[in-house]
């Protein structure tokens, strides 16, 4: 039997379609590439904006009013709390009375130098060896240094580069400690002694 001219049982497939009747996605790869490129451009713009936003390198701490703090501390101390005269360009970061090692009541002032170094000044009466070791961070004795005709003891904690200068007179100890070496500490010693002298209480002795 001839089958010529008999229609096919399979539907014809039009160009651009697959046998299931779903159009072929000729440009799907191009669409994905375009989306990736767009995302990359957006991300790049965000990074540029973030980079351009100024950010502070450090949080600046407001300066402490040492004179005002000393007035409030005077009644808590058996000596006149020192208010250093200078040094120029330094910033006081703290000033308070605290009960330190062995219960020693201590007048503390913290400083940041114009070069970014941190130092502390500690004044106390009837100090102990344990108090001294704590304040110098167990520094080793490094001999003596003369400042203004008076002999000071040097200490150094080499692992932390912590320098200290200490002098005791009539039972009262003045200690300066911190970064930057003995020359920087000497500036604070001289400023402290000048402050006491200008206030009429040399070495903190009240009249």
PDB file of C-alpha atoms in Angstrom:
ATOM      1  CA  UNK A   1       0.000   0.000   0.000  1.00  0.00           C
ATOM      2  CA  UNK A   2       1.366   3.344  -0.941  1.00  0.00           C
ATOM      3  CA  UNK A   3       1.923   5.917   1.823  1.00  0.00           C
ATOM      4  CA  UNK A   4       2.718   8.765  -0.503  1.00  0.00           C
ATOM      5  CA  UNK A   5       1.057  12.022   0.574  1.00  0.00           C
ATOM      6  CA  UNK A   6       0.110  10.666   4.025  1.00  0.00           C
ATOM      7  CA  UNK A   7       0.556  13.345   6.692  1.00  0.00           C
ATOM      8  CA  UNK A   8       3.316  12.648   9.285  1.00  0.00           C
ATOM      9  CA  UNK A   9       2.279  11.760  12.814  1.00  0.00           C
ATOM     10  CA  UNK A  10       5.091  14.026  14.202  1.00  0.00           C
ATOM     11  CA  UNK A  11       4.471  17.764  14.395  1.00  0.00           C
ATOM     12  CA  UNK A  12       6.759  19.898  12.339  1.00  0.00           C
ATOM     13  CA  UNK A  13       9.504  21.794  14.290  1.00  0.00           C
ATOM     14  CA  UNK A  14       9.761  25.465  13.499  1.00  0.00           C
ATOM     15  CA  UNK A  15      13.142  27.184  13.436  1.00  0.00           C
ATOM     16  CA  UNK A  16      14.122  28.458  16.914  1.00  0.00           C
ATOM     17  CA  UNK A  17      12.130  25.780  18.753  1.00  0.00           C
ATOM     18  CA  UNK A  18      13.142  22.489  20.233  1.00  0.00           C
ATOM     19  CA  UNK A  19      10.985  19.365  19.684  1.00  0.00           C
ATOM     20  CA  UNK A  20       9.085  20.139  22.920  1.00  0.00           C
ATOM     21  CA  UNK A  21       7.926  23.478  21.626  1.00  0.00           C
ATOM     22  CA  UNK A  22      10.186  25.514  23.908  1.00  0.00           C
ATOM     23  CA  UNK A  23      12.024  28.369  22.180  1.00  0.00           C
ATOM     24  CA  UNK A  24      15.776  27.949  22.171  1.00  0.00           C
ATOM     25  CA  UNK A  25      17.690  30.415  24.388  1.00  0.00           C
ATOM     26  CA  UNK A  26      20.237  31.508  21.842  1.00  0.00           C
ATOM     27  CA  UNK A  27      21.502  34.442  23.930  1.00  0.00           C
ATOM     28  CA  UNK A  28      21.372  33.033  27.507  1.00  0.00           C
ATOM     29  CA  UNK A  29      25.159  33.005  27.784  1.00  0.00           C
ATOM     30  CA  UNK A  30      25.327  36.631  26.755  1.00  0.00           C
ATOM     31  CA  UNK A  31      22.735  37.618  29.347  1.00  0.00           C
ATOM     32  CA  UNK A  32      24.721  35.985  32.152  1.00  0.00           C
ATOM     33  CA  UNK A  33      27.910  37.743  31.073  1.00  0.00           C
ATOM     34  CA  UNK A  34      26.103  41.083  30.991  1.00  0.00           C
ATOM     35  CA  UNK A  35      24.747  40.556  34.493  1.00  0.00           C
ATOM     36  CA  UNK A  36      28.181  39.651  35.854  1.00  0.00           C
ATOM     37  CA  UNK A  37      29.744  42.707  34.239  1.00  0.00           C
ATOM     38  CA  UNK A  38      27.017  44.950  35.680  1.00  0.00           C
ATOM     39  CA  UNK A  39      27.567  43.573  39.167  1.00  0.00           C
ATOM     40  CA  UNK A  40      31.321  44.105  38.835  1.00  0.00           C
ATOM     41  CA  UNK A  41      30.801  47.732  37.802  1.00  0.00           C
ATOM     42  CA  UNK A  42      28.441  48.367  40.738  1.00  0.00           C
ATOM     43  CA  UNK A  43      30.843  46.746  43.194  1.00  0.00           C
ATOM     44  CA  UNK A  44      33.697  48.821  41.831  1.00  0.00           C
ATOM     45  CA  UNK A  45      31.706  52.028  42.307  1.00  0.00           C
ATOM     46  CA  UNK A  46      30.866  51.083  45.901  1.00  0.00           C
ATOM     47  CA  UNK A  47      34.534  50.398  46.693  1.00  0.00           C
ATOM     48  CA  UNK A  48      35.565  53.754  45.247  1.00  0.00           C
ATOM     49  CA  UNK A  49      32.981  55.579  47.382  1.00  0.00           C
ATOM     50  CA  UNK A  50      34.088  53.736  50.538  1.00  0.00           C
ATOM     51  CA  UNK A  51      37.729  54.511  49.776  1.00  0.00           C
ATOM     52  CA  UNK A  52      36.992  58.215  49.315  1.00  0.00           C
ATOM     53  CA  UNK A  53      35.125  58.586  52.620  1.00  0.00           C
ATOM     54  CA  UNK A  54      37.561  60.154  55.145  1.00  0.00           C
ATOM     55  CA  UNK A  55      38.222  58.101  58.264  1.00  0.00           C
ATOM     56  CA  UNK A  56      40.022  59.334  61.420  1.00  0.00           C
ATOM     57  CA  UNK A  57      43.294  57.584  62.158  1.00  0.00           C
ATOM     58  CA  UNK A  58      42.638  57.674  65.892  1.00  0.00           C
ATOM     59  CA  UNK A  59      40.011  58.772  68.355  1.00  0.00           C
ATOM     60  CA  UNK A  60      41.203  62.016  69.869  1.00  0.00           C
ATOM     61  CA  UNK A  61      40.737  62.159  73.624  1.00  0.00           C
ATOM     62  CA  UNK A  62      39.861  65.568  75.098  1.00  0.00           C
ATOM     63  CA  UNK A  63      42.505  67.092  77.344  1.00  0.00           C
ATOM     64  CA  UNK A  64      42.022  66.767  81.105  1.00  0.00           C
ATOM     65  CA  UNK A  65      42.042  69.878  83.311  1.00  0.00           C
ATOM     66  CA  UNK A  66      44.828  68.885  85.711  1.00  0.00           C
ATOM     67  CA  UNK A  67      44.527  72.029  87.845  1.00  0.00           C
ATOM     68  CA  UNK A  68      40.837  71.432  88.454  1.00  0.00           C
ATOM     69  CA  UNK A  69      41.443  67.763  89.216  1.00  0.00           C
ATOM     70  CA  UNK A  70      44.225  68.655  91.663  1.00  0.00           C
ATOM     71  CA  UNK A  71      41.934  71.008  93.584  1.00  0.00           C
ATOM     72  CA  UNK A  72      39.445  68.200  94.011  1.00  0.00           C
ATOM     73  CA  UNK A  73      42.168  65.738  95.033  1.00  0.00           C
ATOM     74  CA  UNK A  74      43.960  67.948  97.574  1.00  0.00           C
ATOM     75  CA  UNK A  75      41.793  66.888 100.516  1.00  0.00           C
ATOM     76  CA  UNK A  76      42.483  63.198  99.793  1.00  0.00           C
ATOM     77  CA  UNK A  77      46.269  63.489  99.879  1.00  0.00           C
ATOM     78  CA  UNK A  78      48.845  64.171 102.618  1.00  0.00           C
ATOM     79  CA  UNK A  79      50.779  66.389 100.208  1.00  0.00           C
ATOM     80  CA  UNK A  80      50.030  69.068  97.619  1.00  0.00           C
ATOM     81  CA  UNK A  81      49.218  67.287  94.341  1.00  0.00           C
ATOM     82  CA  UNK A  82      51.622  68.417  91.687  1.00  0.00           C
ATOM     83  CA  UNK A  83      50.376  70.307  88.613  1.00  0.00           C
ATOM     84  CA  UNK A  84      53.286  70.221  86.144  1.00  0.00           C
ATOM     85  CA  UNK A  85      54.196  73.465  84.394  1.00  0.00           C
ATOM     86  CA  UNK A  86      54.202  72.122  80.829  1.00  0.00           C
ATOM     87  CA  UNK A  87      55.748  70.479  78.916  1.00  0.00           C
ATOM     88  CA  UNK A  88      54.816  72.478  75.831  1.00  0.00           C
ATOM     89  CA  UNK A  89      52.590  70.624  73.383  1.00  0.00           C
ATOM     90  CA  UNK A  90      51.806  67.706  75.690  1.00  0.00           C
ATOM     91  CA  UNK A  91      48.212  66.668  76.423  1.00  0.00           C
ATOM     92  CA  UNK A  92      47.015  65.476  79.816  1.00  0.00           C
ATOM     93  CA  UNK A  93      44.842  62.375  79.329  1.00  0.00           C
ATOM     94  CA  UNK A  94      44.018  61.577  82.970  1.00  0.00           C
ATOM     95  CA  UNK A  95      44.367  63.031  86.473  1.00  0.00           C
ATOM     96  CA  UNK A  96      43.042  61.275  89.544  1.00  0.00           C
ATOM     97  CA  UNK A  97      43.696  59.782  92.957  1.00  0.00           C
ATOM     98  CA  UNK A  98      43.801  55.999  93.167  1.00  0.00           C
ATOM     99  CA  UNK A  99      44.613  53.390  95.776  1.00  0.00           C
ATOM    100  CA  UNK A 100      47.432  51.514  94.145  1.00  0.00           C
ATOM    101  CA  UNK A 101      49.563  48.469  95.051  1.00  0.00           C
ATOM    102  CA  UNK A 102      49.784  47.768  98.810  1.00  0.00           C
ATOM    103  CA  UNK A 103      47.012  50.312  99.336  1.00  0.00           C
ATOM    104  CA  UNK A 104      49.318  53.255  98.620  1.00  0.00           C
ATOM    105  CA  UNK A 105      47.236  56.350  97.848  1.00  0.00           C
ATOM    106  CA  UNK A 106      48.672  57.805  94.632  1.00  0.00           C
ATOM    107  CA  UNK A 107      48.180  61.027  92.687  1.00  0.00           C
ATOM    108  CA  UNK A 108      48.304  60.025  89.017  1.00  0.00           C
ATOM    109  CA  UNK A 109      48.580  62.130  85.853  1.00  0.00           C
ATOM    110  CA  UNK A 110      48.739  60.624  82.370  1.00  0.00           C
ATOM    111  CA  UNK A 111      50.215  62.424  79.371  1.00  0.00           C
ATOM    112  CA  UNK A 112      50.520  62.038  75.624  1.00  0.00           C
ATOM    113  CA  UNK A 113      53.534  63.875  74.238  1.00  0.00           C
ATOM    114  CA  UNK A 114      53.561  65.924  71.045  1.00  0.00           C
ATOM    115  CA  UNK A 115      55.444  62.967  69.542  1.00  0.00           C
ATOM    116  CA  UNK A 116      52.681  60.505  70.445  1.00  0.00           C
ATOM    117  CA  UNK A 117      54.408  58.889  73.431  1.00  0.00           C
ATOM    118  CA  UNK A 118      52.513  58.021  76.613  1.00  0.00           C
ATOM    119  CA  UNK A 119      53.855  58.800  80.090  1.00  0.00           C
ATOM    120  CA  UNK A 120      52.558  58.800  83.625  1.00  0.00           C
ATOM    121  CA  UNK A 121      53.466  60.758  86.727  1.00  0.00           C
ATOM    122  CA  UNK A 122      52.840  59.073  90.095  1.00  0.00           C
ATOM    123  CA  UNK A 123      53.194  60.795  93.485  1.00  0.00           C
ATOM    124  CA  UNK A 124      52.756  59.045  96.824  1.00  0.00           C
ATOM    125  CA  UNK A 125      53.948  58.885 100.424  1.00  0.00           C
ATOM    126  CA  UNK A 126      55.341  55.894 102.304  1.00  0.00           C
ATOM    127  CA  UNK A 127      55.668  53.765  99.188  1.00  0.00           C
ATOM    128  CA  UNK A 128      56.780  50.126  99.240  1.00  0.00           C
ATOM    129  CA  UNK A 129      59.071  47.965  97.127  1.00  0.00           C
ATOM    130  CA  UNK A 130      56.030  46.222  95.681  1.00  0.00           C
ATOM    131  CA  UNK A 131      54.503  49.577  94.715  1.00  0.00           C
ATOM    132  CA  UNK A 132      57.753  50.591  93.006  1.00  0.00           C
ATOM    133  CA  UNK A 133      57.957  47.328  91.061  1.00  0.00           C
ATOM    134  CA  UNK A 134      54.351  47.689  89.935  1.00  0.00           C
ATOM    135  CA  UNK A 135      54.833  51.279  88.767  1.00  0.00           C
ATOM    136  CA  UNK A 136      58.020  50.442  86.846  1.00  0.00           C
ATOM    137  CA  UNK A 137      56.520  47.161  85.568  1.00  0.00           C
ATOM    138  CA  UNK A 138      59.314  45.236  87.297  1.00  0.00           C
ATOM    139  CA  UNK A 139      61.960  47.361  85.638  1.00  0.00           C
ATOM    140  CA  UNK A 140      65.645  46.740  86.278  1.00  0.00           C
ATOM    141  CA  UNK A 141      67.757  49.379  88.010  1.00  0.00           C
ATOM    142  CA  UNK A 142      69.845  51.316  85.468  1.00  0.00           C
ATOM    143  CA  UNK A 143      71.937  53.563  87.690  1.00  0.00           C
ATOM    144  CA  UNK A 144      71.451  57.223  88.522  1.00  0.00           C
ATOM    145  CA  UNK A 145      70.754  60.509  86.780  1.00  0.00           C
ATOM    146  CA  UNK A 146      71.132  64.035  88.128  1.00  0.00           C
ATOM    147  CA  UNK A 147      68.342  66.511  87.384  1.00  0.00           C
ATOM    148  CA  UNK A 148      68.430  70.019  88.851  1.00  0.00           C
ATOM    149  CA  UNK A 149      71.180  69.008  91.244  1.00  0.00           C
ATOM    150  CA  UNK A 150      69.181  66.059  92.643  1.00  0.00           C
ATOM    151  CA  UNK A 151      69.878  62.371  92.087  1.00  0.00           C
ATOM    152  CA  UNK A 152      67.175  60.229  90.465  1.00  0.00           C
ATOM    153  CA  UNK A 153      67.120  56.455  90.081  1.00  0.00           C
ATOM    154  CA  UNK A 154      66.679  54.958  86.625  1.00  0.00           C
ATOM    155  CA  UNK A 155      64.685  51.819  85.816  1.00  0.00           C
ATOM    156  CA  UNK A 156      64.071  50.042  82.525  1.00  0.00           C
ATOM    157  CA  UNK A 157      61.675  47.289  81.520  1.00  0.00           C
ATOM    158  CA  UNK A 158      63.310  46.317  78.201  1.00  0.00           C
ATOM    159  CA  UNK A 159      60.604  44.003  76.861  1.00  0.00           C
ATOM    160  CA  UNK A 160      58.049  46.815  76.914  1.00  0.00           C
ATOM    161  CA  UNK A 161      60.555  49.660  76.488  1.00  0.00           C
ATOM    162  CA  UNK A 162      59.228  51.162  79.719  1.00  0.00           C
ATOM    163  CA  UNK A 163      61.537  53.793  81.233  1.00  0.00           C
ATOM    164  CA  UNK A 164      61.197  55.203  84.755  1.00  0.00           C
ATOM    165  CA  UNK A 165      62.798  57.906  86.899  1.00  0.00           C
ATOM    166  CA  UNK A 166      62.225  57.865  90.680  1.00  0.00           C
ATOM    167  CA  UNK A 167      63.209  60.054  93.628  1.00  0.00           C
ATOM    168  CA  UNK A 168      62.123  59.954  97.264  1.00  0.00           C
ATOM    169  CA  UNK A 169      62.486  62.904  99.626  1.00  0.00           C
ATOM    170  CA  UNK A 170      61.189  63.094 103.220  1.00  0.00           C
ATOM    171  CA  UNK A 171      59.085  59.977 102.723  1.00  0.00           C
ATOM    172  CA  UNK A 172      57.445  61.228  99.527  1.00  0.00           C
ATOM    173  CA  UNK A 173      58.111  59.662  96.133  1.00  0.00           C
ATOM    174  CA  UNK A 174      57.779  61.186  92.678  1.00  0.00           C
ATOM    175  CA  UNK A 175      57.949  58.697  89.813  1.00  0.00           C
ATOM    176  CA  UNK A 176      57.649  59.336  86.082  1.00  0.00           C
ATOM    177  CA  UNK A 177      57.389  56.405  83.719  1.00  0.00           C
ATOM    178  CA  UNK A 178      56.557  55.621  80.116  1.00  0.00           C
ATOM    179  CA  UNK A 179      57.800  55.580  76.550  1.00  0.00           C
ATOM    180  CA  UNK A 180      60.396  57.583  74.693  1.00  0.00           C
ATOM    181  CA  UNK A 181      63.513  57.291  76.844  1.00  0.00           C
ATOM    182  CA  UNK A 182      65.017  59.159  79.776  1.00  0.00           C
ATOM    183  CA  UNK A 183      65.277  62.476  77.935  1.00  0.00           C
ATOM    184  CA  UNK A 184      61.487  62.629  77.558  1.00  0.00           C
ATOM    185  CA  UNK A 185      60.982  61.634  81.198  1.00  0.00           C
ATOM    186  CA  UNK A 186      63.387  64.386  82.268  1.00  0.00           C
ATOM    187  CA  UNK A 187      61.102  66.965  80.638  1.00  0.00           C
ATOM    188  CA  UNK A 188      58.230  65.763  82.810  1.00  0.00           C
ATOM    189  CA  UNK A 189      60.375  65.773  85.959  1.00  0.00           C
ATOM    190  CA  UNK A 190      61.421  69.374  85.336  1.00  0.00           C
ATOM    191  CA  UNK A 191      57.827  70.396  84.587  1.00  0.00           C
ATOM    192  CA  UNK A 192      56.613  68.774  87.808  1.00  0.00           C
ATOM    193  CA  UNK A 193      59.254  70.429  89.973  1.00  0.00           C
ATOM    194  CA  UNK A 194      58.526  73.797  88.330  1.00  0.00           C
ATOM    195  CA  UNK A 195      54.821  73.341  89.026  1.00  0.00           C
ATOM    196  CA  UNK A 196      55.418  72.634  92.706  1.00  0.00           C
ATOM    197  CA  UNK A 197      57.816  75.575  93.013  1.00  0.00           C
ATOM    198  CA  UNK A 198      55.431  78.001  91.294  1.00  0.00           C
ATOM    199  CA  UNK A 199      52.595  76.973  93.617  1.00  0.00           C
ATOM    200  CA  UNK A 200      54.743  77.610  96.716  1.00  0.00           C
ATOM    201  CA  UNK A 201      54.828  73.921  97.694  1.00  0.00           C
ATOM    202  CA  UNK A 202      58.282  72.578  96.705  1.00  0.00           C
ATOM    203  CA  UNK A 203      58.162  68.774  96.616  1.00  0.00           C
ATOM    204  CA  UNK A 204      54.516  68.965  97.666  1.00  0.00           C
ATOM    205  CA  UNK A 205      55.135  70.118 101.209  1.00  0.00           C
ATOM    206  CA  UNK A 206      52.250  72.248 102.448  1.00  0.00           C
ATOM    207  CA  UNK A 207      53.121  75.309 104.507  1.00  0.00           C
TER     208      UNK A 207
END
